[in-house]
CSV table of C-alpha atoms in Angstrom, one decimal:
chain,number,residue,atom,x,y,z
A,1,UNK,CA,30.5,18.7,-13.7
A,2,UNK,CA,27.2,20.5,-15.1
A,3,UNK,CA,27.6,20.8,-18.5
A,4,UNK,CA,26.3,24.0,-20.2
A,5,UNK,CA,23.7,23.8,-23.5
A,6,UNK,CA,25.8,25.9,-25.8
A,7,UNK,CA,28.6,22.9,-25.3
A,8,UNK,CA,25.8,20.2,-25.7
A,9,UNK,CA,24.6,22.3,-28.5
A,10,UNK,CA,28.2,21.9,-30.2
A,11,UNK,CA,29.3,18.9,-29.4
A,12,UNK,CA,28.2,16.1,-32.0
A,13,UNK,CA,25.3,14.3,-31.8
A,14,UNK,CA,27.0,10.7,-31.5
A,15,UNK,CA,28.9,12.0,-28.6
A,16,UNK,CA,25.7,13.5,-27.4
A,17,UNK,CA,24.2,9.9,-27.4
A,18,UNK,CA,26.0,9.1,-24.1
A,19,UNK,CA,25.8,12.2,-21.6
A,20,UNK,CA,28.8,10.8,-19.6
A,21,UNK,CA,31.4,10.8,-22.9
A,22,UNK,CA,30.7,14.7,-22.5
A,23,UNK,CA,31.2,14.5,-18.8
A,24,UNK,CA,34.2,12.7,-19.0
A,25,UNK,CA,35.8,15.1,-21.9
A,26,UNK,CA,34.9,17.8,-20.1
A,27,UNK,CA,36.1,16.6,-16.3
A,28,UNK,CA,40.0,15.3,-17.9
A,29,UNK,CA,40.5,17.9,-20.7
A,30,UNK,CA,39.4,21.1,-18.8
A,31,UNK,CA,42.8,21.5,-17.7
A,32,UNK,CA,44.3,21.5,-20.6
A,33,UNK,CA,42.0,23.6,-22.4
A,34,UNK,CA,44.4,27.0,-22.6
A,35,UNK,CA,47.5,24.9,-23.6
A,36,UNK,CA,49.1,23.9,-26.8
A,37,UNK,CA,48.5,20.8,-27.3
A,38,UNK,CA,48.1,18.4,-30.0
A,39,UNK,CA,44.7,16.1,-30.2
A,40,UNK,CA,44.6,13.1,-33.0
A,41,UNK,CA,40.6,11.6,-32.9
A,42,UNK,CA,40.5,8.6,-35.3
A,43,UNK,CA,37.3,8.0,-36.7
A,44,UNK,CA,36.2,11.9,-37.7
A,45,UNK,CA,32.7,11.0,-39.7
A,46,UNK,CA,31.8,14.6,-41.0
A,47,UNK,CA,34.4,16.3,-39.0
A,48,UNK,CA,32.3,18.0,-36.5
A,49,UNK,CA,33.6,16.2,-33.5
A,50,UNK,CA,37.3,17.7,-34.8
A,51,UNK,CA,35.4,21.6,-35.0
A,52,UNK,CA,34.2,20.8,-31.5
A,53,UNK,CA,38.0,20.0,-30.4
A,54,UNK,CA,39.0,23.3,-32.0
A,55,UNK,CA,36.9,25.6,-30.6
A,56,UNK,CA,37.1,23.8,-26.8
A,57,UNK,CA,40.9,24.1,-27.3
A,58,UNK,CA,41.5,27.6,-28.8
A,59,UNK,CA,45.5,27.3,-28.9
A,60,UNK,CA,45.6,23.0,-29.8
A,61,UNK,CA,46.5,21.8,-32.9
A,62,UNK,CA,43.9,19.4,-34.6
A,63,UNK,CA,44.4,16.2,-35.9
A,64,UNK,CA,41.8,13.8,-37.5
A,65,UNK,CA,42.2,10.4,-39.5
A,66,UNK,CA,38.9,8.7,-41.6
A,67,UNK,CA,38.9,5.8,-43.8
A,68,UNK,CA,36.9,8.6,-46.1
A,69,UNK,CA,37.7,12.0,-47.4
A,70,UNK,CA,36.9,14.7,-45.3
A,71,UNK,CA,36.1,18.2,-46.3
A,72,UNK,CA,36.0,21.5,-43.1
A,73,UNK,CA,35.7,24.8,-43.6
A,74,UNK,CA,38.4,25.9,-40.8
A,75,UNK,CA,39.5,29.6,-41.3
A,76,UNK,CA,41.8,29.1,-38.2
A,77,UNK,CA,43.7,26.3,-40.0
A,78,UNK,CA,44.4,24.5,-36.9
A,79,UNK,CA,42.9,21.2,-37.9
A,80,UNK,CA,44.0,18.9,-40.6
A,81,UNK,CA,42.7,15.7,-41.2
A,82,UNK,CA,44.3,12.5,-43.1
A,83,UNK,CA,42.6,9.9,-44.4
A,84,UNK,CA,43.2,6.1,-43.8
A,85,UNK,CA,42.6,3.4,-41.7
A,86,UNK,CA,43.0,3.3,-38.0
A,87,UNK,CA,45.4,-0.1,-38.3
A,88,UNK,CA,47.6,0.9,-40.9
A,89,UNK,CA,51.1,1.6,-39.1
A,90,UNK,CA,52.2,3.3,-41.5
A,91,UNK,CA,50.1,6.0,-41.7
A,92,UNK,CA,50.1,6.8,-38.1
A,93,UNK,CA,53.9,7.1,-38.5
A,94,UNK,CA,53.4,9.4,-41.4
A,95,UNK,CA,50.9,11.7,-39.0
A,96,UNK,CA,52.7,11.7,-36.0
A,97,UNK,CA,56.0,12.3,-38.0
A,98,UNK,CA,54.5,15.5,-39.7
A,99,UNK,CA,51.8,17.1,-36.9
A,100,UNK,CA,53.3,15.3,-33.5
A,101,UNK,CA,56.8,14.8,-33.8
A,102,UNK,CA,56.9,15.4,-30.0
A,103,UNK,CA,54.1,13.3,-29.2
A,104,UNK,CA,50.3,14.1,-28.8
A,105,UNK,CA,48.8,15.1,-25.6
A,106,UNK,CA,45.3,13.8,-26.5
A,107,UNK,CA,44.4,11.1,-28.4
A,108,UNK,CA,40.3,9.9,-29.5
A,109,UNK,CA,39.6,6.5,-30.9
A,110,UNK,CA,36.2,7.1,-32.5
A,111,UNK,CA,36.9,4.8,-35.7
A,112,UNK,CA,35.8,0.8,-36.3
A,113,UNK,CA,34.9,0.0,-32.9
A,114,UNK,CA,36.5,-3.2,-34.0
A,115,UNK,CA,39.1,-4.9,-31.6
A,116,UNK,CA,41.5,-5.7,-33.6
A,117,UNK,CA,42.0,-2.3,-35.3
A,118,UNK,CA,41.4,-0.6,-32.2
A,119,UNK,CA,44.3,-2.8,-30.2
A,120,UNK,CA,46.5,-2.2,-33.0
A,121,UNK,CA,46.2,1.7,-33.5
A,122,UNK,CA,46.6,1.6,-29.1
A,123,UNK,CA,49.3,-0.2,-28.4
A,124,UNK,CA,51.4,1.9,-31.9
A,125,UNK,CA,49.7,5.1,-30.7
A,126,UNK,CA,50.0,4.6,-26.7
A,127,UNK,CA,53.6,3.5,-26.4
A,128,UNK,CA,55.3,5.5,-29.3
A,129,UNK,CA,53.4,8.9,-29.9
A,130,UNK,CA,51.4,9.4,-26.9
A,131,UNK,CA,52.9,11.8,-24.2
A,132,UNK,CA,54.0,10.2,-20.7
A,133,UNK,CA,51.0,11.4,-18.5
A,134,UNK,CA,49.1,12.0,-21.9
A,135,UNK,CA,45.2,10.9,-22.0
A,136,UNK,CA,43.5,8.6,-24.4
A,137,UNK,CA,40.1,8.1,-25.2
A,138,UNK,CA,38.0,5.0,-26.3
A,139,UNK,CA,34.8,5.2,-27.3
A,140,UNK,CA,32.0,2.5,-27.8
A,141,UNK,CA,33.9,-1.1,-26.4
A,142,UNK,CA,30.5,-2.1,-25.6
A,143,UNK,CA,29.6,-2.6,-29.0
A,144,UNK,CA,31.3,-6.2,-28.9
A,145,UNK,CA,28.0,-7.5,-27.0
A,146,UNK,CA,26.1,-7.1,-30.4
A,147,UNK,CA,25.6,-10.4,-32.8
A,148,UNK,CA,25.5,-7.4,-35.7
A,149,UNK,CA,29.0,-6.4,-34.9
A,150,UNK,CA,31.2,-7.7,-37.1
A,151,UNK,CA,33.7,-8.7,-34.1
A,152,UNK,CA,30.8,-9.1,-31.5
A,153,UNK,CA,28.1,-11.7,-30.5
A,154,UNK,CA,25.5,-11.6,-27.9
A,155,UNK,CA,26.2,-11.6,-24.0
A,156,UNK,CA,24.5,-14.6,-22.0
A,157,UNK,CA,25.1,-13.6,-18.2
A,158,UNK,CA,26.0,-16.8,-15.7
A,159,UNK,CA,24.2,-17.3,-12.6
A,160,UNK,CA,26.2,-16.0,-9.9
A,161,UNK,CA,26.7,-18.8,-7.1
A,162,UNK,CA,29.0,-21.4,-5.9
A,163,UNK,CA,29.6,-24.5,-7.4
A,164,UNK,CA,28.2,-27.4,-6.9
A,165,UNK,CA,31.0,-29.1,-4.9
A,166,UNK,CA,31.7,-25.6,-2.9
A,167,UNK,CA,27.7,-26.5,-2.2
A,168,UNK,CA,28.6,-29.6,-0.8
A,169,UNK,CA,32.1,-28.6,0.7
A,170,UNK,CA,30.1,-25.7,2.8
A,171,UNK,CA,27.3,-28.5,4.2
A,172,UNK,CA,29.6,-30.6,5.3
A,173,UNK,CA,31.5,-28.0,7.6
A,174,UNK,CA,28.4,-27.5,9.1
A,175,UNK,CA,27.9,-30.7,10.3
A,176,UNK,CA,28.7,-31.1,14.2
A,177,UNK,CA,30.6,-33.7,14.2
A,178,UNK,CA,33.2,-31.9,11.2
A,179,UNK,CA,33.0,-29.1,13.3
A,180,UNK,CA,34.7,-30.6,16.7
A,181,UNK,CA,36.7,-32.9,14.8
A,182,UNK,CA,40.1,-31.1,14.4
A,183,UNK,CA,41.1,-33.3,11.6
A,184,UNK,CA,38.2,-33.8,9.3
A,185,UNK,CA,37.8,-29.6,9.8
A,186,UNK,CA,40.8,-28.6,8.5
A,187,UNK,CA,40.2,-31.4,5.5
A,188,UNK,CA,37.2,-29.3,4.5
A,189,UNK,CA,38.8,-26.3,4.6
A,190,UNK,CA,41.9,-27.7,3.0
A,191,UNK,CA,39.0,-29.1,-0.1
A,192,UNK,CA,37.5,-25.9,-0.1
A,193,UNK,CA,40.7,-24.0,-0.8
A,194,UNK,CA,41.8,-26.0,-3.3
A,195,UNK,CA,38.7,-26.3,-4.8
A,196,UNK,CA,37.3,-23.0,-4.7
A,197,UNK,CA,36.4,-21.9,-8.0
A,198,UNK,CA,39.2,-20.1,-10.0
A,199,UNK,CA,37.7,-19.2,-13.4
A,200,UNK,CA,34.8,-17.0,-13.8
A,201,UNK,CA,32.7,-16.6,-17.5
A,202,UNK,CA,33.6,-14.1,-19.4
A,203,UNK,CA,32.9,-12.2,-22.7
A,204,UNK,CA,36.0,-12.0,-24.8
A,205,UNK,CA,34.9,-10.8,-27.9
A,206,UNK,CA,36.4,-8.0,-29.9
A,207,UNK,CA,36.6,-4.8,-28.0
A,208,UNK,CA,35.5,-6.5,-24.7
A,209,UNK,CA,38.2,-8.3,-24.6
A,210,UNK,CA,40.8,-5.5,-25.6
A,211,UNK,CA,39.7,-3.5,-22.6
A,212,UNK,CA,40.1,-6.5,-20.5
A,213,UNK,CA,43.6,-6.5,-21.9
A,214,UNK,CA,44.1,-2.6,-20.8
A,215,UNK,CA,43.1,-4.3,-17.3
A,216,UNK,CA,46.4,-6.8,-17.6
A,217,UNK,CA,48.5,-4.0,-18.7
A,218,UNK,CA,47.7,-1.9,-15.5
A,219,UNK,CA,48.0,-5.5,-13.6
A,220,UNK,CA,51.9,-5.4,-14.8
A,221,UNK,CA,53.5,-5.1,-11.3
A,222,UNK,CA,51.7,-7.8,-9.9
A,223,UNK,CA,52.3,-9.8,-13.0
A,224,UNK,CA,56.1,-9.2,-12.8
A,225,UNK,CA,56.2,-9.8,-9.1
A,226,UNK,CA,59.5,-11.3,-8.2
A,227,UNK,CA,58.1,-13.5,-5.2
A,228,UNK,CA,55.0,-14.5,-7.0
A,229,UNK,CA,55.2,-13.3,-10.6
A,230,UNK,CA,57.1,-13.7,-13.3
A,231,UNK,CA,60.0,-10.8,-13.4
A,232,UNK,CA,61.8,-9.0,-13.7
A,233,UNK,CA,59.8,-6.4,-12.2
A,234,UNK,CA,57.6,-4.2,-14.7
A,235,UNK,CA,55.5,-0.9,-13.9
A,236,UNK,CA,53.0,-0.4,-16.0
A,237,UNK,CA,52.1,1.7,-18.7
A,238,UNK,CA,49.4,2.9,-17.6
A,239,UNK,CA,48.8,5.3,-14.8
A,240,UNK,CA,45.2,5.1,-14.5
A,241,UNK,CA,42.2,3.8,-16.5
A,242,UNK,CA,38.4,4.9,-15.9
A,243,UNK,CA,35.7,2.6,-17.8
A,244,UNK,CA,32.2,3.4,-18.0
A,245,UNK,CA,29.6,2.5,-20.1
A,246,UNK,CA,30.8,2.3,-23.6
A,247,UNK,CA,33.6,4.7,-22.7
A,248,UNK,CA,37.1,4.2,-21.2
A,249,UNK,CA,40.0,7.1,-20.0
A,250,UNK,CA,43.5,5.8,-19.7
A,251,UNK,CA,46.7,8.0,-18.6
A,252,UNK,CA,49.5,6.9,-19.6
A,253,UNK,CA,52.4,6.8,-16.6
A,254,UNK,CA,55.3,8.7,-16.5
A,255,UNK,CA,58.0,6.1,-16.2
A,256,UNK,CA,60.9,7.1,-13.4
C-alpha cells in the first residue's frame, strides 16, 4: 500500500524509522478506521504516536500507558493516557476495567522492548482484554540481538551444513557396493534417519525468544495432537501472526 507524505508527515519519527511498521499499520487497521474502537499503545514517549491513532481513527477511543507522566493537548478528549509499567498486572486491570471493559480491538506494545515485560503485558493483555479476532502489535523484538540491551547479547550465525556424521552417512550410500547391497542400504538410510540432525542453533534471548514462543502458541494443534501430541486437543490462540523485521502482527482467533 503507498503511503501518502501527509501520513508520513504525522506519524512519529520512531515509527518512521522502519517504513514497513507504517505499511503494516496502515494495510491491518485500514478497515477499522471508521469504527469505534478502542486502541491501548504501551510505551507513549511524548504521546505523539497516541495523536497519530486519534486522528487515523476519528470515532476510536485512545488509550496510552508510560512509565512517565505524559502531558497532550487533545481538544477531542478521546485519548487518555495512564502511567505505569507495562508488567504491572494490576494496572492493566485498572485500564481495561475503566476504558475497555469490553475488550480492546487494538492493542501496541511500544514500551521496554524487554522480554520479560513484554511476555508478561501479552499473555495478561492477549487472553483477557484483547477482542477474539482483535490485532496486536509488537514493535522492536530485534532489539534482543544487541549486547547493549539489557535482555540482549550479540548474534553469532552457524554455518549452515550437515554434520559431520550425516557427511559420512551420505559417502557411504554412494559407494557401489552399499548401493546393490539391499541390506547395508537400508542400514544407511536407517543411520541417517536416526541420526539426522534434530536441533538447530538458536538465539533465545529476551524478545527473540518471546516471539519464538508466539510461534509455539500458533503450533498448539500440532502440539496437542492426539496421535502424536500431547492432548487433549488445543486450537490456538492465535489466528495468524506476520513477523518482519523488528515488527510482528498477531490476530487473535475467534474460538468456536
Amino acid at each position: 500500500m503507498n503511503t501518502s507524505k501527509a501520513t508520513e508527515k504525522a506519524m512519529p519519527i520512531d515509527k518512521l524509522a522502519c517504513q514497513h511498521y507504517l505499511r503494516n499499520y496502515e494495510e491491518y487497521l485500514k478497515p477499522l478506521r471508521d469504527q469505534e474502537i478502542v486502541l491501548f499503545e504501551l510505551g507513549v514517549a511524548e504521546g505523539k504516536s497516541l495523536l497519530y491513532w486519534r486522528d487515523f481513527f476519528p470515532k476510536a477511543q485512545i488509550i496510552g500507558l508510560d512509565i512517565h507522566p505524559v502531558q497532550i493537548n487533545d481538544p477531542s478528549n478521546r485519548i487518555k493516557v495512564y502511567q505505569g509499567e507495562q508488567q504491572n498486572r494490576e494496572i492493566l486491570n485498572k485500564i481495561a476495567a475503566e476504558v475497555a471493559p469490553n475488550g480492546f480491538d487494538v492493542i501496541v506494545d511500544d514500551a521496554s522492548h524487554i522480554g520479560q515485560y513484554t511476555r508478561i503485558s501479552f499473555w495478561h493483555l492477549f487472553e483477557n482484554y484483547l477482542k477474539p479476532g482483535g490485532l496486536y502489535f509488537i514493535e522492536d523484538w530485534g532489539c534482543s540481538y544487541w549486547d547493549i540491551y539489557p535482555d540482549g547479547k550479540k548474534y553469532f550465525p552457524q554455518q549452515v551444513d550437515f554434520t559431520w556424521y550425516e557427511k559420512l552417512l551420505n559417502t557411504l550410500l554412494k559407494i557401489s557396493f552399499i548401493q546393490n547391497t539391499t541390506l547395508f542400504r537400508k542400514l544407511v538410510n536407517k543411520l541417517r534417519i536416526v541420526l539426522v540432525k534434530k536441533e538447530f542453533p538458536s538465539h533465545q534471548r529476551g524478545m527473540v525468544g518471546f516471539v519464538k514462543e508466539l510461534v509455539d502458541e500458533c503450533g498448539s494443534p500440532d502440539i496437542t495432537n492426539e496421535l502424536f501430541g500431547n492432548p487433549p486437543k488445543k486450537p490456538s490462540m492465535i489466528e495468524w501472526m506476520r513477523v518482519s523485521v523488528g515488527h510482528v502482527v498477531i490476530k487473535k482467533a475467534v474460538q468456536k
